[in-house]
Amino acid sequence: MKKLVVLTGAGMSAESGINTFRDADGLWEGHDVMQVASPEGFRENPELVLNFYNERRRQLQSVKPNAAHIALADLEKEYDVTIITQNVDDLHERSGSTNIIHLHGELLKARSIDNDNEFYNCNKDIHLGDLSPNGKQLRPHIVWFGEAVPLLEKAAEITTTADVLVIIGTSMQVYPAASLINYVKLGIPIYFIDPNPSIHKSDFNNLEIIAEKATVGVSQLIANYL
């Protein structure tokens, strides 16, 4: 069974109604990114940060996987599929995909402020004063700017085993996730699905660009290339 590695970003979930966080002016939902997505921001105003993610978590529970999520899950019938996602939502899980690496954490999990190896399921709001079993404040299980990406090594290792690499809905500007494309073996076909492609066909060997949103692009990928 061929190994299919799929790297997904914000554009994957946009058609489900999940905001892509960062606007053209660099603000996330009206906030400077470092206010709501950095350890410093959390130290300065933990309540603001907790509320920001509480709103994202509530929004997540009001949306559903789109046709692209479902099509990727269906590919498990024919391929050994691993999805490496920059998204913190659970739409890949809800659509039926079984091998998912969340590079940037998960909205529906929380952890203690002093232990990033132990996570707790979290479907509700997190407030100041909500403590983990070890008595420390809970925070969202999200990888913030300036923090290590613990699953990056595992993701890179899996990317080296790909027979096919598919990249969907990511600008390829966010590192270290964007570096994963460099781990594929020479000659492996790469498919890049994004309505506004940030890379060119000549940038990589065996690269095919499908300049479409995720639902249309995944459908074309399956019909024409896989």
XYZ file of C-alpha atoms in Angstrom:
226
model
C 0.000 0.000 0.000
C 1.469 3.366 -1.045
C 2.351 5.862 1.667
C 0.463 9.154 1.247
C 1.578 12.044 3.470
C -0.720 15.072 3.554
C 0.328 18.422 5.032
C -2.670 20.653 5.789
C -2.964 24.285 6.847
C -5.663 26.879 7.551
C -7.092 26.724 4.012
C -8.125 23.125 4.680
C -10.651 24.195 7.315
C -11.631 27.608 5.912
C -14.522 26.130 3.909
C -15.928 24.648 7.103
C -16.264 28.193 8.417
C -13.198 28.227 10.639
C -11.502 31.603 10.520
C -7.942 31.427 9.268
C -6.825 33.510 12.277
C -4.403 35.859 10.611
C -5.887 38.633 8.490
C -4.082 40.513 5.719
C -3.032 43.152 8.244
C -1.349 40.527 10.408
C -3.917 40.684 13.197
C -5.567 37.582 14.614
C -9.213 38.321 15.291
C -8.261 41.950 15.960
C -5.346 41.091 18.253
C -1.646 41.396 17.663
C -0.444 37.820 17.246
C 2.042 38.063 20.109
C -0.736 39.100 22.494
C -2.627 35.851 22.029
C -0.109 33.313 20.724
C 3.073 33.694 22.755
C 4.212 32.762 26.272
C 4.917 36.467 26.884
C 1.352 37.390 25.922
C 0.026 34.754 28.298
C 2.154 36.041 31.157
C 1.062 39.635 30.537
C -2.668 38.984 30.139
C -3.652 35.367 30.754
C -7.352 36.196 30.819
C -7.261 37.716 27.316
C -5.432 34.660 25.958
C -7.755 32.151 27.642
C -10.803 34.021 26.313
C -9.331 34.108 22.803
C -9.030 30.317 22.734
C -12.347 29.833 24.506
C -13.997 31.652 21.585
C -12.103 29.506 19.053
C -13.154 26.356 20.926
C -16.816 27.385 20.923
C -16.647 28.185 17.216
C -15.117 24.785 16.515
C -18.087 23.032 18.062
C -20.451 24.817 15.657
C -18.766 23.703 12.409
C -18.449 20.434 10.490
C -15.809 18.750 8.311
C -16.033 19.714 4.650
C -15.854 17.534 1.540
C -12.046 17.757 1.450
C -11.711 16.376 4.992
C -14.066 13.522 4.125
C -12.286 12.741 0.837
C -8.923 12.486 2.632
C -10.427 10.106 5.178
C -11.807 7.957 2.328
C -8.317 7.666 0.834
C -7.378 5.387 3.735
C -9.203 2.603 1.836
C -6.499 2.723 -0.865
C -3.456 4.324 0.777
C -1.516 4.323 4.011
C -2.351 7.947 4.892
C -0.759 10.177 7.508
C -2.042 13.728 7.900
C 0.362 16.283 9.339
C -1.690 19.344 10.162
C -0.879 22.857 11.304
C -4.546 23.189 12.290
C -5.627 22.938 15.909
C -9.199 21.854 15.093
C -10.489 18.267 15.174
C -12.118 18.211 11.725
C -9.745 15.555 10.355
C -10.661 13.309 13.299
C -14.371 13.954 12.886
C -14.245 13.092 9.190
C -12.746 9.678 9.956
C -8.997 10.086 9.375
C -7.070 7.864 11.787
C -3.390 8.935 11.569
C -3.065 12.630 12.407
C -0.123 14.610 13.748
C -1.084 18.025 15.155
C 2.097 20.077 14.817
C 0.679 23.147 16.553
C -1.374 21.440 19.260
C -5.101 20.871 19.703
C -7.861 23.253 20.784
C -9.773 20.447 22.489
C -6.910 19.679 24.844
C -5.440 21.581 27.777
C -2.246 21.245 29.773
C -0.628 22.604 32.895
C 1.507 25.721 32.519
C 4.534 23.793 33.818
C 4.168 20.449 32.010
C 3.878 20.210 28.226
C 3.951 16.397 28.185
C 0.622 15.723 29.893
C -2.649 16.720 28.204
C -6.267 16.677 29.256
C -9.358 16.560 27.061
C -11.003 19.968 27.115
C -14.379 20.713 25.525
C -15.222 23.672 27.749
C -13.903 27.144 28.471
C -10.686 27.462 30.482
C -10.733 30.191 33.139
C -8.138 31.700 35.442
C -8.138 29.465 38.504
C -8.857 26.254 36.558
C -6.097 23.934 37.741
C -4.561 20.718 36.480
C -4.319 17.707 38.823
C -0.859 18.945 39.902
C -2.400 22.206 41.111
C -1.102 24.485 38.356
C -3.081 26.793 36.043
C -4.410 25.145 32.872
C -3.613 26.619 29.453
C -4.619 25.615 25.922
C -2.539 22.793 24.440
C -1.361 25.070 21.612
C 2.208 25.586 20.377
C 2.750 29.321 20.624
C 5.349 31.439 18.838
C 8.723 30.940 20.464
C 7.849 27.473 21.777
C 9.329 24.202 20.543
C 7.290 22.073 18.107
C 7.539 18.709 19.874
C 6.116 16.585 17.054
C 8.272 18.093 14.305
C 10.853 15.309 14.392
C 8.163 12.639 14.112
C 6.537 14.548 11.221
C 9.866 14.867 9.387
C 10.530 11.163 9.840
C 7.137 10.245 8.374
C 7.622 12.656 5.459
C 10.779 10.773 4.458
C 8.650 7.628 3.970
C 6.147 9.295 1.580
C 5.464 7.816 -1.852
C 3.272 10.866 -2.523
C 3.221 14.250 -0.713
C 0.108 16.427 -0.814
C 0.101 19.967 0.607
C -3.267 21.665 1.121
C -4.205 25.196 2.155
C -0.953 26.424 3.615
C 1.167 29.387 2.612
C 4.417 27.439 3.101
C 5.606 30.512 5.011
C 5.200 29.212 8.580
C 8.334 27.508 9.842
C 9.274 24.926 10.901
C 6.221 23.268 9.287
C 7.103 24.632 5.838
C 10.458 22.838 5.975
C 8.800 19.410 5.816
C 8.675 19.522 2.006
C 12.473 19.217 2.069
C 12.303 15.778 3.697
C 10.665 13.914 0.807
C 12.811 11.493 -1.150
C 14.074 12.682 -4.530
C 11.594 12.054 -7.338
C 8.520 11.733 -5.123
C 5.450 13.454 -6.653
C 4.321 16.549 -4.737
C 0.867 18.104 -5.167
C 0.204 21.616 -3.866
C -3.439 22.655 -3.503
C -4.127 26.311 -2.744
C -6.223 29.010 -4.475
C -3.301 31.473 -4.262
C -0.181 29.333 -4.621
C 2.871 30.803 -2.917
C 5.302 28.455 -4.663
C 6.060 27.824 -8.326
C 6.222 24.617 -10.323
C 9.942 25.180 -10.854
C 10.639 25.439 -7.103
C 10.619 21.675 -6.558
C 11.106 18.546 -8.632
C 7.922 16.679 -9.591
C 5.676 19.469 -8.264
C 2.127 19.807 -9.577
C 0.158 22.900 -8.535
C -3.640 22.762 -8.276
C -4.724 26.397 -7.838
C -8.068 25.678 -6.176
C -9.628 25.810 -2.744
C -9.397 22.597 -0.736
C -12.727 20.969 -1.652
C -12.271 21.486 -5.404
C -8.546 20.754 -5.353
C -8.780 17.479 -3.434
C -11.517 16.314 -5.798
C -9.283 17.132 -8.798
C -6.304 15.449 -7.161
C -8.202 12.198 -6.702
C -9.800 12.298 -10.165
C -6.674 13.220 -12.152
C -3.555 12.230 -10.260
C -4.037 9.510 -7.642
